[in-house]
Tab-separated table of C-alpha atoms in Angstrom:
chain	number	residue	atom	x	y	z
A	118	UNK	CA	-13.477	-42.804	51.424
A	119	UNK	CA	-14.564	-46.412	51.166
A	120	UNK	CA	-15.753	-46.289	54.790
A	121	UNK	CA	-17.788	-43.185	53.981
A	122	UNK	CA	-19.446	-44.878	50.989
A	123	UNK	CA	-20.113	-47.955	53.083
A	124	UNK	CA	-21.782	-45.867	55.790
A	125	UNK	CA	-23.989	-44.193	53.160
A	126	UNK	CA	-25.004	-47.561	51.708
A	127	UNK	CA	-25.769	-48.980	55.167
A	128	UNK	CA	-27.756	-45.883	56.122
A	129	UNK	CA	-29.845	-46.026	52.942
A	130	UNK	CA	-30.439	-49.748	53.416
A	131	UNK	CA	-31.602	-49.214	57.005
A	132	UNK	CA	-33.939	-46.406	55.998
A	133	UNK	CA	-35.412	-48.539	53.222
A	134	UNK	CA	-36.077	-51.422	55.646
A	135	UNK	CA	-37.718	-49.067	58.165
A	136	UNK	CA	-39.908	-47.553	55.446
A	137	UNK	CA	-41.048	-50.987	54.293
A	138	UNK	CA	-41.821	-52.049	57.875
A	139	UNK	CA	-43.817	-48.857	58.412
A	140	UNK	CA	-45.832	-49.448	55.241
A	141	UNK	CA	-46.523	-53.060	56.213
A	142	UNK	CA	-47.657	-52.069	59.699
A	143	UNK	CA	-49.929	-49.362	58.303
A	144	UNK	CA	-51.480	-51.857	55.869
A	145	UNK	CA	-52.152	-54.364	58.681
A	146	UNK	CA	-53.803	-51.740	60.873
A	147	UNK	CA	-55.903	-50.361	58.016
A	148	UNK	CA	-57.148	-53.742	56.810
A	149	UNK	CA	-57.918	-55.141	60.286
A	150	UNK	CA	-61.733	-55.429	60.448
A	151	UNK	CA	-61.816	-55.062	64.222
A	152	UNK	CA	-60.796	-51.435	64.184
A	153	UNK	CA	-62.772	-49.054	66.311
A	154	UNK	CA	-65.973	-47.737	64.811
A	155	UNK	CA	-64.591	-44.245	64.336
A	156	UNK	CA	-60.899	-43.375	64.314
A	157	UNK	CA	-57.921	-44.933	66.063
A	158	UNK	CA	-58.133	-44.696	69.836
A	159	UNK	CA	-55.687	-42.357	71.533
A	160	UNK	CA	-53.416	-44.238	73.904
A	161	UNK	CA	-51.758	-41.775	76.243
A	162	UNK	CA	-53.700	-40.169	79.089
A	163	UNK	CA	-52.814	-36.688	77.918
A	164	UNK	CA	-54.149	-37.290	74.383
A	165	UNK	CA	-57.317	-38.936	75.705
A	166	UNK	CA	-58.024	-35.988	77.980
A	167	UNK	CA	-57.481	-33.360	75.293
A	168	UNK	CA	-59.341	-35.230	72.547
A	169	UNK	CA	-62.616	-35.492	74.456
A	170	UNK	CA	-63.336	-31.766	74.167
A	171	UNK	CA	-63.905	-32.144	70.421
A	172	UNK	CA	-66.513	-34.906	70.823
A	173	UNK	CA	-70.171	-34.013	70.339
A	174	UNK	CA	-73.257	-36.013	71.262
A	175	UNK	CA	-73.561	-36.994	67.607
A	176	UNK	CA	-70.366	-39.059	68.025
A	177	UNK	CA	-71.895	-41.164	70.797
A	178	UNK	CA	-75.658	-41.108	70.179
A	179	UNK	CA	-75.859	-42.968	66.894
A	180	UNK	CA	-78.085	-45.620	65.335
A	181	UNK	CA	-76.345	-48.955	65.814
A	182	UNK	CA	-78.301	-50.876	63.163
A	183	UNK	CA	-79.234	-50.128	59.562
A	184	UNK	CA	-81.985	-52.288	58.057
A	185	UNK	CA	-82.716	-52.064	54.332
A	186	UNK	CA	-86.123	-53.220	53.057
A	187	UNK	CA	-86.459	-54.033	49.356
A	188	UNK	CA	-89.508	-53.803	47.090
A	189	UNK	CA	-90.675	-57.256	48.250
A	190	UNK	CA	-90.301	-56.221	51.918
A	191	UNK	CA	-87.323	-58.506	52.381
A	192	UNK	CA	-85.121	-56.998	55.087
A	193	UNK	CA	-81.337	-57.128	55.469
A	194	UNK	CA	-78.933	-55.823	58.100
A	195	UNK	CA	-76.216	-53.683	56.502
A	196	UNK	CA	-72.589	-52.928	57.364
A	197	UNK	CA	-69.502	-51.902	55.391
A	198	UNK	CA	-65.849	-52.802	55.735
A	199	UNK	CA	-63.395	-49.957	56.426
A	200	UNK	CA	-66.308	-47.525	56.921
A	201	UNK	CA	-68.641	-46.775	59.812
A	202	UNK	CA	-71.765	-46.886	57.662
A	203	UNK	CA	-74.021	-45.786	60.513
A	204	UNK	CA	-72.026	-42.560	60.853
A	205	UNK	CA	-71.958	-41.990	57.092
A	206	UNK	CA	-75.747	-42.308	56.810
A	207	UNK	CA	-76.346	-40.114	59.862
A	208	UNK	CA	-74.067	-37.412	58.476
A	209	UNK	CA	-76.007	-37.395	55.195
A	210	UNK	CA	-79.368	-37.116	56.974
A	211	UNK	CA	-78.005	-34.278	59.105
A	212	UNK	CA	-77.536	-32.234	55.905
A	213	UNK	CA	-81.272	-32.333	55.217
A	214	UNK	CA	-83.659	-29.884	56.840
A	215	UNK	CA	-86.551	-31.191	58.918
A	216	UNK	CA	-89.270	-28.562	58.384
A	217	UNK	CA	-92.271	-29.906	60.326
A	218	UNK	CA	-93.728	-33.067	61.808
A	219	UNK	CA	-97.184	-34.574	62.259
A	220	UNK	CA	-98.499	-37.724	63.905
A	221	UNK	CA	-99.890	-40.284	61.445
A	222	UNK	CA	-100.521	-43.206	63.811
A	223	UNK	CA	-100.501	-44.069	67.501
A	224	UNK	CA	-101.333	-47.166	69.531
A	225	UNK	CA	-101.712	-49.431	66.498
A	226	UNK	CA	-99.188	-52.290	66.632
A	227	UNK	CA	-99.925	-53.645	63.139
A	228	UNK	CA	-99.664	-50.253	61.476
A	229	UNK	CA	-96.471	-49.547	63.397
A	230	UNK	CA	-94.935	-52.728	62.003
A	231	UNK	CA	-96.058	-51.738	58.502
A	232	UNK	CA	-93.938	-48.591	58.722
A	233	UNK	CA	-90.967	-50.510	60.171
A	234	UNK	CA	-91.202	-52.882	57.187
A	235	UNK	CA	-92.054	-50.313	54.508
A	236	UNK	CA	-90.933	-51.379	51.033
A	237	UNK	CA	-87.895	-49.595	49.530
A	238	UNK	CA	-86.842	-48.008	52.791
A	239	UNK	CA	-83.939	-47.704	55.205
A	240	UNK	CA	-84.520	-48.174	58.942
A	241	UNK	CA	-82.123	-46.464	61.363
A	242	UNK	CA	-82.337	-48.107	64.788
A	243	UNK	CA	-81.059	-46.494	67.976
A	244	UNK	CA	-80.453	-48.961	70.837
A	245	UNK	CA	-83.120	-47.204	72.914
A	246	UNK	CA	-85.469	-44.229	72.762
A	247	UNK	CA	-84.005	-40.734	72.793
A	248	UNK	CA	-85.806	-37.422	73.322
A	249	UNK	CA	-86.867	-35.259	70.394
A	250	UNK	CA	-84.556	-32.515	71.629
A	251	UNK	CA	-81.619	-34.927	71.592
A	252	UNK	CA	-82.538	-35.986	68.050
A	253	UNK	CA	-82.428	-32.330	67.023
A	254	UNK	CA	-78.977	-31.932	68.528
A	255	UNK	CA	-77.397	-35.047	66.992
A	256	UNK	CA	-78.927	-34.408	63.537
A	257	UNK	CA	-78.432	-30.625	63.653
A	258	UNK	CA	-82.165	-29.912	63.313
A	259	UNK	CA	-84.641	-27.451	64.825
A	260	UNK	CA	-87.764	-29.558	64.639
A	261	UNK	CA	-90.608	-28.713	67.042
A	262	UNK	CA	-90.807	-32.223	68.452
A	263	UNK	CA	-90.693	-33.221	72.131
A	264	UNK	CA	-91.800	-36.868	71.928
A	265	UNK	CA	-89.450	-39.841	72.176
A	266	UNK	CA	-88.043	-41.610	69.129
A	267	UNK	CA	-85.990	-44.778	68.734
A	268	UNK	CA	-86.207	-45.530	65.006
A	269	UNK	CA	-86.154	-43.502	61.800
A	270	UNK	CA	-87.650	-44.854	58.565
A	271	UNK	CA	-86.479	-43.238	55.317
A	272	UNK	CA	-88.154	-44.015	52.006
A	273	UNK	CA	-85.524	-44.568	49.317
A	274	UNK	CA	-87.794	-43.806	46.355
A	275	UNK	CA	-89.808	-40.740	47.408
A	276	UNK	CA	-89.145	-37.422	49.124
A	277	UNK	CA	-90.780	-36.559	52.460
A	278	UNK	CA	-90.981	-40.251	53.276
A	279	UNK	CA	-89.240	-39.808	56.623
A	280	UNK	CA	-90.937	-41.231	59.730
A	281	UNK	CA	-89.999	-41.152	63.411
A	282	UNK	CA	-91.058	-44.228	65.414
A	283	UNK	CA	-91.640	-44.638	69.155
A	284	UNK	CA	-91.910	-48.235	70.432
A	285	UNK	CA	-93.516	-47.204	73.718
A	286	UNK	CA	-96.809	-45.977	72.256
A	287	UNK	CA	-96.428	-47.274	68.694
A	288	UNK	CA	-96.327	-43.628	67.637
A	289	UNK	CA	-95.465	-42.800	64.012
A	290	UNK	CA	-94.626	-39.231	63.012
A	291	UNK	CA	-94.095	-38.052	59.434
A	292	UNK	CA	-91.468	-35.379	58.816
A	293	UNK	CA	-91.603	-32.832	56.012
A	294	UNK	CA	-88.061	-32.546	54.680
A	295	UNK	CA	-86.264	-30.218	52.294
A	296	UNK	CA	-82.849	-30.620	50.724
A	297	UNK	CA	-83.029	-34.419	50.512
A	298	UNK	CA	-80.439	-36.202	48.392
A	299	UNK	CA	-81.703	-39.757	48.112
A	300	UNK	CA	-79.252	-40.632	45.328
A	301	UNK	CA	-76.285	-39.911	47.570
A	302	UNK	CA	-77.875	-41.844	50.422
A	303	UNK	CA	-78.520	-44.916	48.261
A	304	UNK	CA	-75.000	-44.755	46.833
A	305	UNK	CA	-73.538	-44.949	50.345
A	306	UNK	CA	-75.388	-48.222	50.933
A	307	UNK	CA	-73.771	-50.079	48.026
A	308	UNK	CA	-70.974	-52.558	48.623
A	309	UNK	CA	-72.001	-53.708	52.098
A	310	UNK	CA	-69.685	-56.365	53.505
A	311	UNK	CA	-72.457	-57.797	55.650
A	312	UNK	CA	-75.957	-58.359	54.365
A	313	UNK	CA	-77.847	-60.582	56.796
A	314	UNK	CA	-81.450	-61.704	56.317
A	315	UNK	CA	-83.485	-60.256	59.182
A	316	UNK	CA	-87.063	-59.317	59.975
A	317	UNK	CA	-88.378	-56.589	62.223
A	318	UNK	CA	-90.909	-57.838	64.773
A	319	UNK	CA	-92.266	-56.756	68.129
A	320	UNK	CA	-91.415	-58.418	71.424
A	321	UNK	CA	-93.302	-57.012	74.408
A	322	UNK	CA	-93.630	-53.512	72.933
A	323	UNK	CA	-90.059	-53.451	71.651
A	324	UNK	CA	-89.074	-53.568	67.973
A	325	UNK	CA	-86.453	-56.312	67.682
A	326	UNK	CA	-84.341	-57.512	64.768
A	327	UNK	CA	-84.931	-61.212	64.157
A	328	UNK	CA	-82.093	-63.090	62.454
A	329	UNK	CA	-83.864	-65.513	60.144
A	330	UNK	CA	-81.067	-68.117	60.029
A	331	UNK	CA	-78.007	-69.136	62.011
A	332	UNK	CA	-75.212	-66.618	61.579
A	333	UNK	CA	-71.410	-66.706	61.701
A	334	UNK	CA	-70.161	-63.803	63.856
A	335	UNK	CA	-66.433	-62.914	64.042
A	336	UNK	CA	-64.474	-63.432	67.268
A	337	UNK	CA	-62.002	-60.766	68.370
A	338	UNK	CA	-59.156	-60.423	70.833
A	339	UNK	CA	-57.706	-57.177	72.145
A	340	UNK	CA	-54.847	-55.930	74.222
A	341	UNK	CA	-56.483	-53.764	76.869
A	342	UNK	CA	-55.357	-50.419	78.215
A	343	UNK	CA	-55.710	-49.339	81.839
A	344	UNK	CA	-56.134	-45.606	82.412
A	345	UNK	CA	-54.367	-44.101	85.414
A	346	UNK	CA	-56.010	-43.180	88.712
A	347	UNK	CA	-54.431	-39.754	88.374
A	348	UNK	CA	-56.194	-39.015	85.088
A	349	UNK	CA	-59.636	-39.566	86.565
A	350	UNK	CA	-58.912	-37.781	89.843
A	351	UNK	CA	-57.547	-34.826	87.866
A	352	UNK	CA	-60.550	-34.690	85.540
A	353	UNK	CA	-63.277	-35.209	88.137
A	354	UNK	CA	-62.063	-33.619	91.366
A	355	UNK	CA	-61.158	-30.107	92.500
A	356	UNK	CA	-61.071	-28.010	89.348
A	357	UNK	CA	-59.806	-25.153	91.490
A	358	UNK	CA	-56.021	-25.490	91.766
A	359	UNK	CA	-56.130	-24.201	95.330
A	360	UNK	CA	-58.536	-26.951	96.434
A	361	UNK	CA	-57.185	-29.996	98.197
A	362	UNK	CA	-57.748	-33.573	97.108
A	363	UNK	CA	-57.341	-36.098	99.917
A	364	UNK	CA	-56.346	-39.695	99.258
A	365	UNK	CA	-57.266	-42.626	101.493
A	366	UNK	CA	-55.986	-46.125	100.760
A	367	UNK	CA	-58.213	-48.965	101.917
A	368	UNK	CA	-57.856	-52.743	101.635
A	369	UNK	CA	-59.307	-53.153	98.154
A	370	UNK	CA	-59.653	-49.568	96.947
A	371	UNK	CA	-58.324	-46.032	96.919
A	372	UNK	CA	-60.689	-43.171	97.762
A	373	UNK	CA	-60.139	-39.622	96.522
A	374	UNK	CA	-62.258	-36.727	97.789
A	375	UNK	CA	-62.252	-32.937	97.683
A	376	UNK	CA	-63.841	-30.020	99.492
A	377	UNK	CA	-66.554	-29.731	96.832
A	378	UNK	CA	-68.445	-32.822	98.072
A	379	UNK	CA	-67.129	-35.082	95.339
A	380	UNK	CA	-65.675	-38.543	95.850
A	381	UNK	CA	-63.900	-40.992	93.545
A	382	UNK	CA	-63.438	-44.637	94.579
A	383	UNK	CA	-61.156	-46.831	92.448
A	384	UNK	CA	-61.149	-50.555	93.250
A	385	UNK	CA	-58.330	-53.031	92.750
A	386	UNK	CA	-60.302	-54.889	90.088
A	387	UNK	CA	-60.328	-51.766	87.906
A	388	UNK	CA	-63.933	-50.740	88.577
A	389	UNK	CA	-64.627	-47.241	89.847
A	390	UNK	CA	-67.407	-45.018	91.171
A	391	UNK	CA	-67.619	-41.221	91.094
A	392	UNK	CA	-70.126	-39.551	93.431
A	393	UNK	CA	-70.971	-35.897	92.906
A	394	UNK	CA	-73.119	-34.586	95.751
A	395	UNK	CA	-73.263	-31.109	94.219
A	396	UNK	CA	-75.615	-32.430	91.495
A	397	UNK	CA	-78.623	-33.056	93.732
A	398	UNK	CA	-81.778	-31.827	91.997
A	399	UNK	CA	-79.876	-29.830	89.379
A	400	UNK	CA	-80.068	-32.098	86.308
A	401	UNK	CA	-83.806	-32.029	85.589
A	402	UNK	CA	-86.122	-35.001	85.241
A	403	UNK	CA	-86.737	-35.155	81.494
A	404	UNK	CA	-85.310	-37.852	79.246
A	405	UNK	CA	-83.468	-35.152	77.323
A	406	UNK	CA	-81.853	-33.786	80.488
A	407	UNK	CA	-80.730	-37.225	81.645
A	408	UNK	CA	-79.186	-38.176	78.296
A	409	UNK	CA	-77.470	-34.805	77.823
A	410	UNK	CA	-76.046	-34.731	81.335
A	411	UNK	CA	-74.969	-38.345	81.031
A	412	UNK	CA	-73.024	-37.450	77.899
A	413	UNK	CA	-71.440	-34.380	79.528
A	414	UNK	CA	-70.340	-36.554	82.454
A	415	UNK	CA	-68.874	-39.083	80.023
A	416	UNK	CA	-66.914	-36.377	78.248
A	417	UNK	CA	-65.718	-34.802	81.501
A	418	UNK	CA	-64.267	-38.128	82.664
A	419	UNK	CA	-61.858	-38.345	79.754
A	420	UNK	CA	-62.576	-41.963	78.784
A	421	UNK	CA	-61.902	-42.772	75.110
A	422	UNK	CA	-65.203	-42.337	73.276
A	423	UNK	CA	-64.397	-43.485	69.743
A	424	UNK	CA	-66.272	-46.762	70.200
A	425	UNK	CA	-68.629	-45.683	72.994
A	426	UNK	CA	-72.372	-45.526	72.255
A	427	UNK	CA	-75.505	-44.517	74.115
A	428	UNK	CA	-77.141	-47.845	75.014
A	429	UNK	CA	-80.268	-47.114	77.022
A	430	UNK	CA	-82.074	-45.150	79.693
A	431	UNK	CA	-84.075	-46.771	82.501
A	432	UNK	CA	-86.420	-45.214	85.011
A	433	UNK	CA	-84.696	-47.210	87.706
A	434	UNK	CA	-82.424	-44.681	89.415
A	435	UNK	CA	-82.803	-42.436	86.319
A	436	UNK	CA	-79.981	-44.443	84.774
A	437	UNK	CA	-78.227	-43.675	81.470
A	438	UNK	CA	-75.936	-46.419	80.133
A	439	UNK	CA	-73.137	-46.058	77.561
A	440	UNK	CA	-71.454	-49.191	76.190
A	441	UNK	CA	-68.433	-49.936	74.069
A	442	UNK	CA	-69.273	-51.364	70.642
A	443	UNK	CA	-67.265	-53.451	68.187
A	444	UNK	CA	-68.499	-54.086	64.637
A	445	UNK	CA	-71.949	-52.748	65.547
A	446	UNK	CA	-72.456	-55.021	68.571
A	447	UNK	CA	-72.424	-54.003	72.265
A	448	UNK	CA	-69.900	-55.420	74.719
A	449	UNK	CA	-71.014	-57.005	78.005
A	450	UNK	CA	-68.931	-58.001	81.006
A	451	UNK	CA	-69.690	-59.237	84.541
A	452	UNK	CA	-67.678	-56.301	85.934
A	453	UNK	CA	-69.130	-53.858	83.382
A	454	UNK	CA	-65.731	-53.180	81.814
A	455	UNK	CA	-66.256	-50.948	78.795
A	456	UNK	CA	-69.497	-49.573	80.274
A	457	UNK	CA	-70.291	-46.202	81.861
A	458	UNK	CA	-73.498	-45.844	83.889
A	459	UNK	CA	-74.673	-42.421	85.049
A	460	UNK	CA	-77.500	-42.483	87.596
A	461	UNK	CA	-79.178	-40.222	90.145
A	462	UNK	CA	-80.348	-40.732	93.694
A	463	UNK	CA	-81.556	-38.470	96.490
A	464	UNK	CA	-77.995	-37.448	97.299
A	465	UNK	CA	-76.665	-36.569	93.856
A	466	UNK	CA	-75.189	-38.072	90.691
A	467	UNK	CA	-73.368	-41.414	90.673
A	468	UNK	CA	-71.176	-42.637	87.798
A	469	UNK	CA	-69.956	-46.229	87.623
A	470	UNK	CA	-67.191	-47.086	85.160
A	471	UNK	CA	-63.908	-48.951	84.771
A	472	UNK	CA	-60.308	-48.053	84.065
A	473	UNK	CA	-60.022	-50.663	81.303
A	474	UNK	CA	-60.579	-50.094	77.607
A	475	UNK	CA	-59.816	-51.825	74.314
A	476	UNK	CA	-56.549	-50.746	72.731
A	477	UNK	CA	-54.967	-52.979	70.058
A	478	UNK	CA	-56.684	-55.820	68.146
A	479	UNK	CA	-54.710	-59.067	68.000
A	480	UNK	CA	-55.447	-62.362	66.201
A	481	UNK	CA	-58.191	-64.400	67.890
A	482	UNK	CA	-57.766	-68.131	68.566
A	483	UNK	CA	-61.081	-68.850	66.859
A	484	UNK	CA	-62.178	-66.946	63.773
A	485	UNK	CA	-65.978	-67.146	64.080
A	486	UNK	CA	-68.809	-68.391	66.267
A	487	UNK	CA	-72.046	-69.682	64.798
A	488	UNK	CA	-75.128	-68.324	66.551
A	489	UNK	CA	-78.625	-69.780	66.180
A	490	UNK	CA	-81.507	-67.801	64.705
A	491	UNK	CA	-83.494	-65.492	66.971
A	492	UNK	CA	-86.543	-67.750	66.809
A	493	UNK	CA	-84.446	-70.745	67.839
A	494	UNK	CA	-83.079	-68.881	70.876
A	495	UNK	CA	-86.553	-67.810	72.008
A	496	UNK	CA	-87.845	-71.361	71.527
A	497	UNK	CA	-84.982	-72.756	73.632
A	498	UNK	CA	-85.743	-70.269	76.405
A	499	UNK	CA	-89.416	-71.182	76.348
A	500	UNK	CA	-88.509	-74.871	76.548
A	501	UNK	CA	-86.583	-74.232	79.782
A	502	UNK	CA	-89.640	-72.636	81.370
A	503	UNK	CA	-88.810	-68.972	80.794
A	504	UNK	CA	-91.937	-66.798	80.553
A	505	UNK	CA	-91.707	-64.755	77.351
A	506	UNK	CA	-93.498	-61.891	79.119
A	507	UNK	CA	-90.332	-61.418	81.207
A	508	UNK	CA	-88.185	-60.882	78.096
A	509	UNK	CA	-88.139	-57.290	76.867
A	510	UNK	CA	-85.292	-57.448	74.338
A	511	UNK	CA	-82.846	-59.781	72.611
A	512	UNK	CA	-79.759	-58.955	70.560
A	513	UNK	CA	-76.298	-60.179	69.628
A	514	UNK	CA	-73.491	-58.858	71.818
A	515	UNK	CA	-69.856	-59.576	72.666
A	516	UNK	CA	-68.889	-61.213	75.934
A	517	UNK	CA	-65.653	-59.772	77.378
A	518	UNK	CA	-63.520	-62.472	79.041
A	519	UNK	CA	-59.850	-62.667	80.004
A	520	UNK	CA	-57.584	-64.644	77.714
A	521	UNK	CA	-55.933	-67.646	79.344
A	522	UNK	CA	-52.335	-67.036	80.353
A	523	UNK	CA	-52.469	-63.295	79.639
A	524	UNK	CA	-53.351	-60.486	81.994
A	525	UNK	CA	-53.377	-57.854	79.279
A	526	UNK	CA	-55.337	-59.616	76.519
A	527	UNK	CA	-59.093	-60.235	76.447
A	528	UNK	CA	-61.387	-62.188	74.167
A	529	UNK	CA	-64.632	-60.890	72.685
A	530	UNK	CA	-66.918	-63.834	72.003
A	531	UNK	CA	-70.278	-63.237	70.299
A	532	UNK	CA	-73.456	-64.635	71.824
A	533	UNK	CA	-77.132	-63.799	72.156
A	534	UNK	CA	-77.982	-61.477	75.036
A	535	UNK	CA	-81.446	-61.385	76.547
A	536	UNK	CA	-82.983	-58.623	78.643
A	537	UNK	CA	-84.722	-60.759	81.249
A	538	UNK	CA	-86.527	-59.052	84.132
A	539	UNK	CA	-84.708	-55.781	83.308
A	540	UNK	CA	-81.203	-57.282	83.340
A	541	UNK	CA	-79.003	-58.476	80.472
A	542	UNK	CA	-77.786	-62.090	80.456
A	543	UNK	CA	-76.181	-64.440	77.921
A	544	UNK	CA	-79.059	-66.528	76.613
A	545	UNK	CA	-77.597	-69.775	77.977
A	546	UNK	CA	-77.581	-68.307	81.505
A	547	UNK	CA	-81.137	-66.961	81.627
A	548	UNK	CA	-82.633	-70.185	82.981
A	549	UNK	CA	-80.358	-69.978	86.061
A	550	UNK	CA	-81.627	-66.536	87.068
A	551	UNK	CA	-84.862	-67.814	88.635
């Protein structure tokens, strides 16, 4: 009898300890600021594959910056802890109805800047231009609009003050809107954890966000996850069960191919290339077609997309780039880990990617890195002889590097990245590019 009571006491004690540990772990995960921008990433291959079907373009093609302009035209970059504010704002705008659109300005740089800095407004900035048809799809609209757009300006004190901006031609388009709820939108902006003084300006026909002062940016470290070769070969090759996938092992890679003129090459360093020769001339040449088909390819692969964002499109090889983001900043890496590039050539569609992805945040050795102001960075580049005409963009990003003494942990260190001669470099490496 005593033994029975003792077993009950021990069992209850053990359950209590487990419950407390579970609650503590949940609290740590919830309060960690380096969580993914949407929900927790699925870990197992099976879950990753099945979860991608539910992803829409609106999960990946999102504004990555929110700039609020006050009544004195002072501008601040906004973000919120525990909440993906960009997604919250986009979801609210998607509930409005875009009725019609008209051009109000084109080719006028000064007037374009006036709209980007309009008093009492919110500026939604996509990393690069998207097609009007893509905008309709991600905001659930039916607007008759085929031009490109990269920024959306929303007046916070008047209805129908919605403007679509196109950096390429300085085009400004006003949208007539019904069903606006500005009170709800403004309420969602309160309590930002980050409110950085910035100013919108134009650098070689591109609207950039200038940080007015030096800025402390958090450092992060992550345990990385490596997806299996089998997951990608299963997702990308031979959908017909009766088809044969051949495997050829080479010195530094493994090559998978099927009878449908598709080939997957996975290298030892974790980089990979998928070539689909059935896609020759079938994807269309419009910006909308390239972005949509790039997204469909991304989803078909089965890579985790919770922190993946559309980054840009370039005419070179009709290339669409998706990058991983943390805390609103893109991740860069010499091997393009965390990046998916979908391009086209005369033979078909080519997708470059990696097997590695971020999985679990862990404490970083250094809490923050202080970055100089945008103007200071540009001045330093000019002092080293860099021609400002060769710089098309500048923004803060995270540099992915391996942690010393650990093959499974990486560091994300913030720095300024500069698009110099159509390639992205850390700002302190631009002068070595010639």
